[in-house]
Each structure stands twice: as structure tokens, then as C-alpha cells.
PDB file of C-alpha atoms and ligand atoms in Angstrom:
ATOM      1  CA  MET A   1     136.753 121.100 153.610  1.00  0.00           C
ATOM      2  CA  PRO A   2     136.378 121.646 156.900  1.00  0.00           C
ATOM      3  CA  LYS A   3     138.504 121.406 159.779  1.00  0.00           C
ATOM      4  CA  LEU A   4     138.582 118.670 162.222  1.00  0.00           C
ATOM      5  CA  GLY A   5     138.427 119.084 166.256  1.00  0.00           C
ATOM      6  CA  VAL A   6     138.695 116.210 167.928  1.00  0.00           C
ATOM      7  CA  ASN A   7     137.310 116.445 171.920  1.00  0.00           C
ATOM      8  CA  VAL A   8     139.313 114.042 174.252  1.00  0.00           C
ATOM      9  CA  ASP A   9     136.808 114.374 176.924  1.00  0.00           C
ATOM     10  CA  HIS A  10     136.064 110.756 177.339  1.00  0.00           C
ATOM     11  CA  VAL A  11     139.796 109.606 177.883  1.00  0.00           C
ATOM     12  CA  ALA A  12     139.425 111.224 181.065  1.00  0.00           C
ATOM     13  CA  THR A  13     136.007 109.668 181.796  1.00  0.00           C
ATOM     14  CA  VAL A  14     137.632 106.683 181.807  1.00  0.00           C
ATOM     15  CA  ARG A  15     140.683 107.732 184.125  1.00  0.00           C
ATOM     16  CA  GLN A  16     138.383 109.022 186.724  1.00  0.00           C
ATOM     17  CA  ALA A  17     135.980 105.988 186.571  1.00  0.00           C
ATOM     18  CA  ARG A  18     138.798 104.680 188.500  1.00  0.00           C
ATOM     19  CA  LEU A  19     140.491 108.340 189.631  1.00  0.00           C
ATOM     20  CA  ALA A  20     143.648 106.834 188.283  1.00  0.00           C
ATOM     21  CA  LYS A  21     146.604 108.239 186.074  1.00  0.00           C
ATOM     22  CA  GLU A  22     145.471 106.243 182.794  1.00  0.00           C
ATOM     23  CA  PRO A  23     144.532 106.525 180.666  1.00  0.00           C
ATOM     24  CA  ASN A  24     145.495 109.929 179.978  1.00  0.00           C
ATOM     25  CA  PRO A  25     143.756 113.111 177.828  1.00  0.00           C
ATOM     26  CA  ILE A  26     146.677 115.137 176.969  1.00  0.00           C
ATOM     27  CA  ILE A  27     148.509 111.707 175.280  1.00  0.00           C
ATOM     28  CA  ALA A  28     145.335 111.628 173.567  1.00  0.00           C
ATOM     29  CA  ALA A  29     145.295 114.675 172.169  1.00  0.00           C
ATOM     30  CA  THR A  30     149.262 114.426 171.252  1.00  0.00           C
ATOM     31  CA  ILE A  31     148.646 111.495 169.297  1.00  0.00           C
ATOM     32  CA  ALA A  32     145.258 113.155 168.085  1.00  0.00           C
ATOM     33  CA  GLU A  33     147.445 115.683 166.601  1.00  0.00           C
ATOM     34  CA  LEU A  34     150.297 113.485 165.127  1.00  0.00           C
ATOM     35  CA  ALA A  35     147.343 112.049 163.265  1.00  0.00           C
ATOM     36  CA  GLY A  36     146.594 114.911 162.110  1.00  0.00           C
ATOM     37  CA  VAL A  37     144.196 117.182 163.618  1.00  0.00           C
ATOM     38  CA  ASP A  38     143.809 120.800 163.321  1.00  0.00           C
ATOM     39  CA  SER A  39     142.648 121.270 167.291  1.00  0.00           C
ATOM     40  CA  ILE A  40     141.892 119.470 170.704  1.00  0.00           C
ATOM     41  CA  VAL A  41     138.511 120.207 172.218  1.00  0.00           C
ATOM     42  CA  VAL A  42     137.687 119.912 176.360  1.00  0.00           C
ATOM     43  CA  HIS A  43     134.915 120.355 178.264  1.00  0.00           C
ATOM     44  CA  LEU A  44     135.460 121.705 181.246  1.00  0.00           C
ATOM     45  CA  ARG A  45     131.864 120.438 182.964  1.00  0.00           C
ATOM     46  CA  GLU A  46     131.277 122.450 186.064  1.00  0.00           C
ATOM     47  CA  ASP A  47     131.040 118.955 188.022  1.00  0.00           C
ATOM     48  CA  ARG A  48     134.811 118.303 186.709  1.00  0.00           C
ATOM     49  CA  ARG A  49     133.313 114.538 185.463  1.00  0.00           C
ATOM     50  CA  HIS A  50     135.926 114.222 183.007  1.00  0.00           C
ATOM     51  CA  ILE A  51     138.624 117.033 181.923  1.00  0.00           C
ATOM     52  CA  GLN A  52     140.299 118.787 185.245  1.00  0.00           C
ATOM     53  CA  GLU A  53     141.226 121.916 185.227  1.00  0.00           C
ATOM     54  CA  ARG A  54     145.183 120.757 185.796  1.00  0.00           C
ATOM     55  CA  ASP A  55     144.544 118.763 182.636  1.00  0.00           C
ATOM     56  CA  VAL A  56     143.511 122.007 180.249  1.00  0.00           C
ATOM     57  CA  ARG A  57     146.327 123.698 181.706  1.00  0.00           C
ATOM     58  CA  ILE A  58     149.329 120.842 180.396  1.00  0.00           C
ATOM     59  CA  LEU A  59     147.126 120.886 177.275  1.00  0.00           C
ATOM     60  CA  ARG A  60     147.995 124.643 176.743  1.00  0.00           C
ATOM     61  CA  GLU A  61     151.998 124.379 177.025  1.00  0.00           C
ATOM     62  CA  VAL A  62     151.665 121.206 175.107  1.00  0.00           C
ATOM     63  CA  ILE A  63     149.613 120.686 171.840  1.00  0.00           C
ATOM     64  CA  THR A  64     150.501 122.660 169.202  1.00  0.00           C
ATOM     65  CA  THR A  65     147.336 122.688 167.265  1.00  0.00           C
ATOM     66  CA  LYS A  66     144.731 124.902 168.656  1.00  0.00           C
ATOM     67  CA  LEU A  67     143.063 124.493 172.125  1.00  0.00           C
ATOM     68  CA  ASN A  68     139.595 125.236 171.708  1.00  0.00           C
ATOM     69  CA  LEU A  69     137.598 125.288 175.465  1.00  0.00           C
ATOM     70  CA  GLU A  70     133.779 124.398 175.953  1.00  0.00           C
ATOM     71  CA  MET A  71     132.657 125.819 179.026  1.00  0.00           C
ATOM     72  CA  ALA A  72     129.393 127.542 180.386  1.00  0.00           C
ATOM     73  CA  ALA A  73     129.590 131.222 180.454  1.00  0.00           C
ATOM     74  CA  THR A  74     129.838 131.301 184.306  1.00  0.00           C
ATOM     75  CA  ASP A  75     131.792 133.730 186.136  1.00  0.00           C
ATOM     76  CA  SER A  76     134.493 131.259 187.385  1.00  0.00           C
ATOM     77  CA  MET A  77     134.609 129.625 184.175  1.00  0.00           C
ATOM     78  CA  VAL A  78     135.510 133.237 181.866  1.00  0.00           C
ATOM     79  CA  ARG A  79     138.236 133.735 185.086  1.00  0.00           C
ATOM     80  CA  PHE A  80     139.682 130.303 184.363  1.00  0.00           C
ATOM     81  CA  ALA A  81     139.295 130.970 180.504  1.00  0.00           C
ATOM     82  CA  LEU A  82     140.820 134.616 180.688  1.00  0.00           C
ATOM     83  CA  SER A  83     143.819 133.353 182.727  1.00  0.00           C
ATOM     84  CA  LEU A  84     144.194 130.185 180.586  1.00  0.00           C
ATOM     85  CA  LYS A  85     143.701 132.130 177.276  1.00  0.00           C
ATOM     86  CA  PRO A  86     142.713 129.273 175.096  1.00  0.00           C
ATOM     87  CA  ASP A  87     142.491 129.957 171.459  1.00  0.00           C
ATOM     88  CA  GLN A  88     138.895 129.600 171.486  1.00  0.00           C
ATOM     89  CA  VAL A  89     136.311 129.294 173.819  1.00  0.00           C
ATOM     90  CA  THR A  90     133.083 127.655 172.505  1.00  0.00           C
ATOM     91  CA  LEU A  91     130.081 128.595 174.668  1.00  0.00           C
ATOM     92  CA  VAL A  92     127.770 125.668 175.414  1.00  0.00           C
ATOM     93  CA  PRO A  93     124.805 125.719 178.486  1.00  0.00           C
ATOM     94  CA  GLU A  94     125.383 123.086 181.061  1.00  0.00           C
ATOM     95  CA  HIS A  95     123.062 121.221 183.484  1.00  0.00           C
ATOM     96  CA  ARG A  96     124.422 118.860 185.697  1.00  0.00           C
ATOM     97  CA  GLU A  97     121.962 116.087 185.420  1.00  0.00           C
ATOM     98  CA  GLU A  98     122.771 115.676 181.891  1.00  0.00           C
ATOM     99  CA  LEU A  99     124.792 112.821 180.124  1.00  0.00           C
ATOM    100  CA  THR A 100     125.899 115.515 177.768  1.00  0.00           C
ATOM    101  CA  THR A 101     125.012 118.985 175.950  1.00  0.00           C
ATOM    102  CA  GLU A 102     121.457 118.338 175.506  1.00  0.00           C
ATOM    103  CA  GLY A 103     120.641 121.614 172.736  1.00  0.00           C
ATOM    104  CA  GLY A 104     122.009 125.019 172.082  1.00  0.00           C
ATOM    105  CA  LEU A 105     122.276 128.069 173.944  1.00  0.00           C
ATOM    106  CA  ASN A 106     119.599 130.654 174.059  1.00  0.00           C
ATOM    107  CA  VAL A 107     120.838 133.608 172.928  1.00  0.00           C
ATOM    108  CA  ILE A 108     117.566 135.660 172.548  1.00  0.00           C
ATOM    109  CA  GLU A 109     116.550 135.275 176.170  1.00  0.00           C
ATOM    110  CA  ASN A 110     120.716 135.735 177.311  1.00  0.00           C
ATOM    111  CA  LYS A 111     121.561 138.015 174.997  1.00  0.00           C
ATOM    112  CA  ASP A 112     122.953 141.004 178.013  1.00  0.00           C
ATOM    113  CA  HIS A 113     124.593 137.975 179.997  1.00  0.00           C
ATOM    114  CA  LEU A 114     126.396 136.302 176.867  1.00  0.00           C
ATOM    115  CA  SER A 115     126.935 139.251 174.851  1.00  0.00           C
ATOM    116  CA  SER A 116     129.125 140.580 178.215  1.00  0.00           C
ATOM    117  CA  VAL A 117     130.714 137.074 178.325  1.00  0.00           C
ATOM    118  CA  VAL A 118     131.917 137.364 174.647  1.00  0.00           C
ATOM    119  CA  ASN A 119     133.323 140.318 174.807  1.00  0.00           C
ATOM    120  CA  LEU A 120     135.379 140.546 177.394  1.00  0.00           C
ATOM    121  CA  LEU A 121     137.042 136.786 175.733  1.00  0.00           C
ATOM    122  CA  GLN A 122     137.250 138.539 172.342  1.00  0.00           C
ATOM    123  CA  GLU A 123     139.072 141.633 173.817  1.00  0.00           C
ATOM    124  CA  ALA A 124     141.449 139.128 175.743  1.00  0.00           C
ATOM    125  CA  GLY A 125     142.317 138.290 172.368  1.00  0.00           C
ATOM    126  CA  ILE A 126     140.580 134.842 172.493  1.00  0.00           C
ATOM    127  CA  VAL A 127     137.962 133.328 169.145  1.00  0.00           C
ATOM    128  CA  VAL A 128     134.748 132.760 170.764  1.00  0.00           C
ATOM    129  CA  SER A 129     132.034 130.330 169.826  1.00  0.00           C
ATOM    130  CA  LEU A 130     128.304 129.912 170.294  1.00  0.00           C
ATOM    131  CA  PHE A 131     127.107 126.576 170.578  1.00  0.00           C
ATOM    132  CA  ILE A 132     123.017 126.729 168.895  1.00  0.00           C
ATOM    133  CA  ASP A 133     120.714 125.382 167.505  1.00  0.00           C
ATOM    134  CA  PRO A 134     120.032 125.624 163.584  1.00  0.00           C
ATOM    135  CA  ASP A 135     118.012 127.847 163.821  1.00  0.00           C
ATOM    136  CA  ILE A 136     117.498 131.539 162.159  1.00  0.00           C
ATOM    137  CA  ALA A 137     116.241 133.818 165.136  1.00  0.00           C
ATOM    138  CA  GLN A 138     119.039 132.159 167.305  1.00  0.00           C
ATOM    139  CA  ILE A 139     121.416 132.776 164.414  1.00  0.00           C
ATOM    140  CA  LYS A 140     120.290 136.725 163.742  1.00  0.00           C
ATOM    141  CA  ALA A 141     120.475 137.110 167.548  1.00  0.00           C
ATOM    142  CA  ALA A 142     124.529 135.764 167.721  1.00  0.00           C
ATOM    143  CA  SER A 143     124.919 137.708 164.772  1.00  0.00           C
ATOM    144  CA  LYS A 144     123.823 140.670 167.008  1.00  0.00           C
ATOM    145  CA  ILE A 145     126.162 139.861 169.813  1.00  0.00           C
ATOM    146  CA  LYS A 146     129.005 140.290 167.442  1.00  0.00           C
ATOM    147  CA  VAL A 147     130.552 136.908 168.161  1.00  0.00           C
ATOM    148  CA  ARG A 148     132.798 135.738 165.641  1.00  0.00           C
ATOM    149  CA  ALA A 149     131.611 132.389 165.211  1.00  0.00           C
ATOM    150  CA  ILE A 150     129.100 130.046 165.451  1.00  0.00           C
ATOM    151  CA  GLU A 151     128.873 125.812 166.639  1.00  0.00           C
ATOM    152  CA  LEU A 152     125.495 124.011 164.496  1.00  0.00           C
ATOM    153  CA  HIS A 153     123.925 121.655 167.088  1.00  0.00           C
ATOM    154  CA  THR A 154     124.557 118.476 164.902  1.00  0.00           C
ATOM    155  CA  GLY A 155     122.403 116.605 167.416  1.00  0.00           C
ATOM    156  CA  ASN A 156     118.465 116.278 166.291  1.00  0.00           C
ATOM    157  CA  TYR A 157     120.819 114.979 162.584  1.00  0.00           C
ATOM    158  CA  ALA A 158     122.768 112.977 164.632  1.00  0.00           C
ATOM    159  CA  ASN A 159     119.397 111.187 166.272  1.00  0.00           C
ATOM    160  CA  ALA A 160     116.723 111.944 163.500  1.00  0.00           C
ATOM    161  CA  LYS A 161     114.712 108.197 163.818  1.00  0.00           C
ATOM    162  CA  ASN A 162     114.255 107.514 159.922  1.00  0.00           C
ATOM    163  CA  PRO A 163     116.206 108.732 156.443  1.00  0.00           C
ATOM    164  CA  LEU A 164     112.679 111.594 156.371  1.00  0.00           C
ATOM    165  CA  GLN A 165     113.296 113.063 159.299  1.00  0.00           C
ATOM    166  CA  ALA A 166     117.446 112.970 159.080  1.00  0.00           C
ATOM    167  CA  GLN A 167     117.260 114.786 155.484  1.00  0.00           C
ATOM    168  CA  GLU A 168     114.958 117.814 156.658  1.00  0.00           C
ATOM    169  CA  GLU A 169     117.489 118.353 159.936  1.00  0.00           C
ATOM    170  CA  LEU A 170     120.403 117.697 157.359  1.00  0.00           C
ATOM    171  CA  GLU A 171     118.412 120.727 155.650  1.00  0.00           C
ATOM    172  CA  LYS A 172     117.824 122.833 158.204  1.00  0.00           C
ATOM    173  CA  LEU A 173     121.651 122.705 158.588  1.00  0.00           C
ATOM    174  CA  GLU A 174     122.386 123.991 155.269  1.00  0.00           C
ATOM    175  CA  ASP A 175     119.475 126.611 155.415  1.00  0.00           C
ATOM    176  CA  THR A 176     121.353 128.160 158.675  1.00  0.00           C
ATOM    177  CA  ALA A 177     124.974 127.632 158.458  1.00  0.00           C
ATOM    178  CA  SER A 178     124.353 129.465 154.334  1.00  0.00           C
ATOM    179  CA  PHE A 179     122.552 132.057 156.356  1.00  0.00           C
ATOM    180  CA  ALA A 180     124.992 132.460 158.774  1.00  0.00           C
ATOM    181  CA  ILE A 181     127.464 133.125 156.743  1.00  0.00           C
ATOM    182  CA  LYS A 182     126.143 135.660 154.763  1.00  0.00           C
ATOM    183  CA  GLN A 183     125.565 137.761 158.521  1.00  0.00           C
ATOM    184  CA  GLY A 184     129.301 137.646 158.638  1.00  0.00           C
ATOM    185  CA  LEU A 185     129.776 134.094 161.299  1.00  0.00           C
ATOM    186  CA  VAL A 186     132.331 131.610 160.907  1.00  0.00           C
ATOM    187  CA  VAL A 187     130.061 128.421 161.008  1.00  0.00           C
ATOM    188  CA  ASN A 188     131.541 125.146 162.541  1.00  0.00           C
ATOM    189  CA  ALA A 189     129.115 121.978 163.693  1.00  0.00           C
ATOM    190  CA  GLY A 190     129.107 119.003 166.179  1.00  0.00           C
ATOM    191  CA  HIS A 191     127.424 116.703 168.232  1.00  0.00           C
ATOM    192  CA  GLY A 192     126.784 112.890 168.182  1.00  0.00           C
ATOM    193  CA  LEU A 193     128.891 113.252 164.120  1.00  0.00           C
ATOM    194  CA  ASN A 194     130.121 109.554 163.664  1.00  0.00           C
ATOM    195  CA  TYR A 195     131.065 107.058 160.987  1.00  0.00           C
ATOM    196  CA  GLN A 196     127.881 106.699 159.151  1.00  0.00           C
ATOM    197  CA  ASN A 197     126.632 110.376 159.065  1.00  0.00           C
ATOM    198  CA  VAL A 198     129.101 112.579 159.169  1.00  0.00           C
ATOM    199  CA  VAL A 199     130.214 112.142 155.373  1.00  0.00           C
ATOM    200  CA  GLN A 200     126.455 114.712 154.678  1.00  0.00           C
ATOM    201  CA  VAL A 201     127.560 117.432 157.514  1.00  0.00           C
ATOM    202  CA  ALA A 202     131.468 117.938 155.948  1.00  0.00           C
ATOM    203  CA  SER A 203     129.473 118.406 152.392  1.00  0.00           C
ATOM    204  CA  ILE A 204     127.260 121.791 153.523  1.00  0.00           C
ATOM    205  CA  HIS A 205     129.410 124.515 152.270  1.00  0.00           C
ATOM    206  CA  GLY A 206     131.523 126.719 153.934  1.00  0.00           C
ATOM    207  CA  ILE A 207     131.281 124.771 157.514  1.00  0.00           C
ATOM    208  CA  GLU A 208     134.458 125.577 159.112  1.00  0.00           C
ATOM    209  CA  GLU A 209     135.659 122.755 161.420  1.00  0.00           C
ATOM    210  CA  LEU A 210     133.595 119.527 163.079  1.00  0.00           C
ATOM    211  CA  ASN A 211     134.018 119.080 166.443  1.00  0.00           C
ATOM    212  CA  ILE A 212     134.007 115.452 166.918  1.00  0.00           C
ATOM    213  CA  GLY A 213     134.154 113.511 170.297  1.00  0.00           C
ATOM    214  CA  HIS A 214     132.078 110.275 171.590  1.00  0.00           C
ATOM    215  CA  SER A 215     132.366 108.399 167.789  1.00  0.00           C
ATOM    216  CA  ILE A 216     136.260 108.804 167.752  1.00  0.00           C
ATOM    217  CA  ILE A 217     136.638 108.004 171.734  1.00  0.00           C
ATOM    218  CA  ALA A 218     134.512 104.574 171.178  1.00  0.00           C
ATOM    219  CA  ARG A 219     136.593 103.486 167.554  1.00  0.00           C
ATOM    220  CA  ALA A 220     139.988 103.854 169.166  1.00  0.00           C
ATOM    221  CA  ILE A 221     139.043 102.064 172.322  1.00  0.00           C
ATOM    222  CA  LEU A 222     137.905  98.862 169.800  1.00  0.00           C
ATOM    223  CA  THR A 223     140.200 100.034 167.276  1.00  0.00           C
ATOM    224  CA  GLY A 224     143.230  99.114 170.459  1.00  0.00           C
ATOM    225  CA  MET A 225     141.129  96.250 172.184  1.00  0.00           C
ATOM    226  CA  ASP A 226     143.404  93.557 169.972  1.00  0.00           C
ATOM    227  CA  GLU A 227     146.685  95.264 170.258  1.00  0.00           C
ATOM    228  CA  ALA A 228     146.156  95.628 173.860  1.00  0.00           C
ATOM    229  CA  VAL A 229     145.266  92.093 174.857  1.00  0.00           C
ATOM    230  CA  ARG A 230     147.960  90.637 172.952  1.00  0.00           C
ATOM    231  CA  ALA A 231     150.270  92.730 174.358  1.00  0.00           C
ATOM    232  CA  MET A 232     148.634  91.821 177.952  1.00  0.00           C
ATOM    233  CA  LEU A 233     148.920  87.737 176.432  1.00  0.00           C
ATOM    234  CA  GLU A 234     152.833  87.402 176.028  1.00  0.00           C
ATOM    235  CA  LEU A 235     153.350  88.895 179.679  1.00  0.00           C
ATOM    236  CA  VAL A 236     150.602  86.694 180.894  1.00  0.00           C
ATOM    237  CA  ARG A 237     152.365  84.012 178.777  1.00  0.00           C
ATOM    238  CA  ARG A 238     155.402  84.330 178.989  1.00  0.00           C
TER     239      ARG A 238
HETATM  240  N1  PXP B 301     130.499 120.206 170.266  1.00  0.00           N
HETATM  241  C1  PXP B 301     130.032 120.802 171.503  1.00  0.00           C
HETATM  242  C2  PXP B 301     129.671 122.107 171.796  1.00  0.00           C
HETATM  243  C3  PXP B 301     129.756 119.773 172.331  1.00  0.00           C
HETATM  244  O1  PXP B 301     129.137 119.862 173.733  1.00  0.00           O
HETATM  245  C4  PXP B 301     129.998 118.437 172.019  1.00  0.00           C
HETATM  246  C5  PXP B 301     130.177 116.985 173.023  1.00  0.00           C
HETATM  247  O2  PXP B 301     131.255 117.589 174.341  1.00  0.00           O
HETATM  248  C6  PXP B 301     130.918 117.956 171.108  1.00  0.00           C
HETATM  249  C7  PXP B 301     131.030 119.373 170.027  1.00  0.00           C
HETATM  250  C8  PXP B 301     131.206 116.713 170.304  1.00  0.00           C
HETATM  251  O3  PXP B 301     130.545 115.510 170.571  1.00  0.00           O
HETATM  252  P1  PXP B 301     129.697 114.505 170.361  1.00  0.00           P
HETATM  253  O4  PXP B 301     130.792 113.639 171.189  1.00  0.00           O
HETATM  254  O5  PXP B 301     128.410 114.175 170.688  1.00  0.00           O
HETATM  255  O6  PXP B 301     131.151 113.696 169.119  1.00  0.00           O
END
């Protein structure tokens, strides 16, 4: 049975829209832990559009499960991770203009740089995972640089235009997961997973952890709406 990591970035997205103090992603993380989640995931982006360094520092202190920090493999982020020591770092490609992480890392083209970053972090006792597309050549490259784990990008599966395409993308995920496991890699998966498409991915043999953000935060907003409005109405009508 795969573990679940909940990404709380978009709680911070709502907070940053007003540069306010709430909603607080730390509280969201704590509630997720109380609900039974296995790890908390945050992406500290270069443009700091949602999660801030302070959030990651506080999370490091208060969460009781596992902190998985998604970040670009830049010098400043590596320095930050080495000083903060999250349980896990997931290295992702990052482009300023993108709405979200749009593709996996190109491990083949960046193997020297990624290898030295992976080494530095792993020597510091941090588990490192590379976010990559379900592509055998990328997995071989990841295995060569001796990274501990990979996270398979499920975006193409999630965004498939029809059931046939979804089935093809699912088979790619199954084949690459099984290949990666044979290489001795820990295999995680994530991106675009939601209440409609998660079961098929959770059923892939050997997947250790699914990391899910947007769909959970989206549902939390809507399931919490009724209670939030009733509480405000009570004050207004008092
Ligand atoms: N895994 C990685 C590496 C990501 O970059 C993201 C998005 O931050 C996720 C998982 C979660 O994706 P989503 O928000 O679509 O569930």
C-alpha cells in the first residue's frame, strides 16, 4: 500500500494572494498529520510565490511525520536544504513562468550537476528523490548517479484526453516503475492526481509514496465552505 504525502503549497497560495497571515500552511500540515498522512510536502520556489523560507523552518520544527522539500537544484537551495536538513529533498526542474512543475528533470543532460547535488545532500543524511518522466533512459541515468529514489511524473496520465491515452500513460508508469524497482530505486509518484484518477496509480505494484496537493486543497476548500459560512452567519445574525 503506498504512503501519502500531502503538499500544502496552495494553502500558502491563498495566504500570499493577500500577503496575510491566514490560511496558515503549518496548521494545514498539522491537520493532515492528525488525519493520518505519512509526509508533508512543500515546494520552496525561487519566486517564493507560495511557501516562504519561514514556513519550511517552522514545519521542520513542528511536524511529526516526514518533511519532503521540493526544490530546484540550485546552489542557494542546496545551501538552504543542508542547513535545514529536511528528511527528504525532491529535486524538480523550475521555470519562473510556469503555473506548476511542467515536466520531469532531464537527468541525462544534467547528470554531472545533479550527481554532485545528490551526493552533497545524501552525504548530509537527506534522502534524495529525482522528479522524472516515466522514461526508461531517464531512469537509467538516475540509477547511474546513485540517487536513492525517483518520483514518476504522473502529469501526462492525469491530463490524458481520453481513456485510451490514459491507459497508455498508465502502462508507461507501470513499466517504468517496475524497471526502476529492479534497478534498486525507491519509486514514488505524483502530479495531477485527484479523486478520480488516483486508484489506478495507487495500484501500481511497488510504488512507495504518492504526493498529492492541488486536488486535496481544492476539496478542503469546498468541504469546509458550508461550516465556514454557517459560523460567519451566526455572528452576523447575532
Ligand atoms: N510532486 C511534485 C514533484 C510536484 O512538483 C507537485 C506539485 O508541486 C506534486 C507532486 C503535487 O502535484 P499536484 O498539486 O498536482 O497534486
